[in-house]
N, CA, C and O of each residue as an XYZ file, in Angstrom:
216
protein
N     121.428     15.843      8.460
C     120.331     16.726      7.996
C     119.640     16.107      6.780
O     118.417     16.177      6.663
N     120.410     15.505      5.879
C     119.836     14.901      4.673
C     118.907     13.730      4.998
O     117.891     13.534      4.330
N     119.258     12.959      6.022
C     118.439     11.794      6.379
C     117.054     12.218      6.867
O     116.064     11.533      6.612
N     116.992     13.351      7.571
C     115.703     13.879      8.050
C     114.819     14.259      6.865
O     113.621     13.974      6.860
N     115.410     14.898      5.867
C     114.672     15.281      4.657
C     114.162     14.035      3.931
O     113.035     14.013      3.434
N     115.001     13.004      3.876
C     114.629     11.761      3.202
C     113.439     11.099      3.895
O     112.530     10.606      3.227
N     113.440     11.086      5.219
C     112.338     10.497      5.986
C     111.046     11.251      5.726
O     109.990     10.641      5.566
N     111.126     12.590      5.683
C     109.935     13.395      5.399
C     109.413     13.131      3.991
O     108.203     13.079      3.767
N     110.337     12.965      3.043
C     109.956     12.677      1.668
C     109.269     11.319      1.568
O     108.261     11.173      0.876
N     109.824     10.326      2.266
C     109.255      8.986      2.284
C     107.852      8.997      2.888
O     106.940      8.341      2.384
N     107.696      9.751      3.976
C     106.397      9.882      4.637
C     105.379     10.536      3.717
O     104.214     10.140      3.687
N     105.825     11.546      2.962
C     104.945     12.239      2.023
C     104.455     11.297      0.927
O     103.293     11.353      0.524
N     105.352     10.427      0.447
C     104.981      9.452     -0.592
C     103.923      8.478     -0.072
O     102.972      8.146     -0.780
N     104.097      8.024      1.172
C     103.131      7.110      1.789
C     101.763      7.776      1.913
O     100.739      7.162      1.612
N     101.749      9.036      2.360
C     100.500      9.793      2.472
C      99.851      9.965      1.092
O      98.635      9.837      0.949
N     100.675     10.255      0.088
C     100.167     10.436     -1.275
C      99.506      9.154     -1.798
O      98.476      9.210     -2.470
N     100.106      8.003     -1.485
C      99.531      6.719     -1.896
C      98.184      6.479     -1.220
O      97.244      5.993     -1.848
N      98.098      6.824      0.066
C      96.836      6.643      0.789
C      95.762      7.596      0.268
O      94.587      7.236      0.193
N      96.172      8.814     -0.092
C      95.226      9.754     -0.699
C      94.760      9.241     -2.057
O      93.613      9.446     -2.454
N      95.669      8.572     -2.759
C      95.312      7.968     -4.037
C      94.239      6.907     -3.873
O      93.335      6.799     -4.701
N      94.338      6.119     -2.799
C      93.331      5.094     -2.511
C      91.976      5.740     -2.231
O      90.945      5.269     -2.711
N      91.985      6.821     -1.453
C      90.740      7.495     -1.113
C      90.088      8.123     -2.337
O      88.863      8.200     -2.423
N      90.914      8.575     -3.290
C      90.374      9.251     -4.462
C      89.706      8.293     -5.438
O      89.075      8.729     -6.401
N      89.838      6.981     -5.198
C      89.096      5.993     -5.996
C      87.599      6.278     -5.902
O      86.865      6.157     -6.883
N      87.165      6.660     -4.701
C      85.752      6.954     -4.449
C      85.345      8.239     -5.174
O      84.212      8.360     -5.640
N      86.274      9.198     -5.266
C      85.955     10.517     -5.788
C      86.073     10.617     -7.309
O      85.315     11.345     -7.949
N      87.036      9.875     -7.888
C      87.280      9.974     -9.324
C      86.374      8.999    -10.080
O      86.302      7.826     -9.714
N      85.679      9.462    -11.132
C      84.826      8.589    -11.939
C      85.630      7.467    -12.595
O      86.819      7.637    -12.862
N      84.993      6.317    -12.858
C      85.687      5.153    -13.410
C      86.320      5.395    -14.787
O      87.295      4.732    -15.140
N      85.777      6.335    -15.561
C      86.304      6.556    -16.907
C      87.607      7.341    -16.907
O      88.259      7.463    -17.944
N      87.994      7.879    -15.742
C      89.254      8.602    -15.639
C      90.418      7.621    -15.767
O      90.444      6.616    -15.057
N      91.389      7.888    -16.661
C      92.503      6.952    -16.876
C      93.377      6.739    -15.645
O      94.055      5.718    -15.530
N      93.362      7.709    -14.718
C      94.207      7.604    -13.527
C      93.670      6.575    -12.529
O      94.408      6.113    -11.659
N      92.398      6.219    -12.651
C      91.807      5.306    -11.664
C      92.396      3.910    -11.747
O      92.378      3.171    -10.762
N      92.922      3.536    -12.917
C      93.491      2.191    -13.056
C      94.650      1.984    -12.089
O      94.815      0.896    -11.536
N      95.461      3.035    -11.883
C      96.562      2.975    -10.923
C      96.006      2.815     -9.516
O      96.493      1.998     -8.734
N      94.985      3.600     -9.202
C      94.397      3.551     -7.865
C      93.716      2.205     -7.609
O      93.776      1.673     -6.500
N      93.074      1.664     -8.635
C      92.448      0.350     -8.488
C      93.481     -0.735     -8.246
O      93.250     -1.658     -7.464
N      94.628     -0.626     -8.919
C      95.682     -1.628     -8.734
C      96.266     -1.540     -7.326
O      96.608     -2.559     -6.726
N      96.381     -0.309     -6.799
C      96.827     -0.131     -5.410
C      95.795     -0.745     -4.467
O      96.150     -1.414     -3.497
N      94.508     -0.509     -4.762
C      93.423     -1.067     -3.967
C      93.498     -2.591     -3.927
O      93.378     -3.199     -2.864
N      93.698     -3.207     -5.106
C      93.781     -4.661     -5.204
C      94.998     -5.188     -4.460
O      94.955     -6.268     -3.870
N      96.095     -4.413     -4.490
C      97.323     -4.820     -3.804
C      97.083     -4.893     -2.300
O      97.725     -5.679     -1.604
N      96.169     -4.082     -1.805
C      95.832     -4.099     -0.382
C      94.753     -5.134     -0.056
O      94.305     -5.230      1.087
N      94.337     -5.910     -1.068
C      93.394     -6.993     -0.829
C      91.937     -6.589     -0.917
O      91.051     -7.358     -0.545
N      91.683     -5.370     -1.414
C      90.300     -4.922     -1.569
C      89.736     -5.511     -2.865
O      90.462     -5.673     -3.846
N      88.454     -5.825     -2.865
C      87.828     -6.369     -4.062
C      87.221     -5.227     -4.870
O      86.052     -4.884     -4.693
N      88.027     -4.641     -5.761
C      87.576     -3.467     -6.505
C      87.131     -3.811     -7.922
O      86.665     -2.939     -8.656
N      87.274     -5.083     -8.311
C      86.913     -5.461     -9.678
C      85.406     -5.369     -9.915
O      84.974     -5.284    -11.065
N      84.604     -5.385     -8.862
C      83.159     -5.267     -9.024
C      82.778     -3.880     -9.528
O      81.806     -3.731    -10.269
N      83.554     -2.848     -9.121
C      83.227     -1.489     -9.507
C      84.088     -1.003    -10.667
O      83.790      0.035    -11.257
N      85.163     -1.739    -11.009
C      86.055     -1.330    -12.084
C      85.589     -1.942    -13.405
O      85.534     -3.164    -13.540
N      85.250     -1.085    -14.389
C      84.797     -1.586    -15.696
C      85.931     -2.260    -16.454
O      87.046     -1.740    -16.488
N      85.666     -3.390    -17.051
C      86.668     -4.125    -17.813
C      86.925     -3.442    -19.175
O      87.744     -3.921    -19.961
């Protein structure tokens, strides 16, 4: 029973990460949380440095 819960938890984390990627479009660049999302974006090979202020 515990393993089933763990799989659901793992799946939820994956979905949360993908939602984080999508929220890059929705959250303004000045929001401090976007740096995490931009780093996830870059990890997936997306070129986000053009839109991310230095």
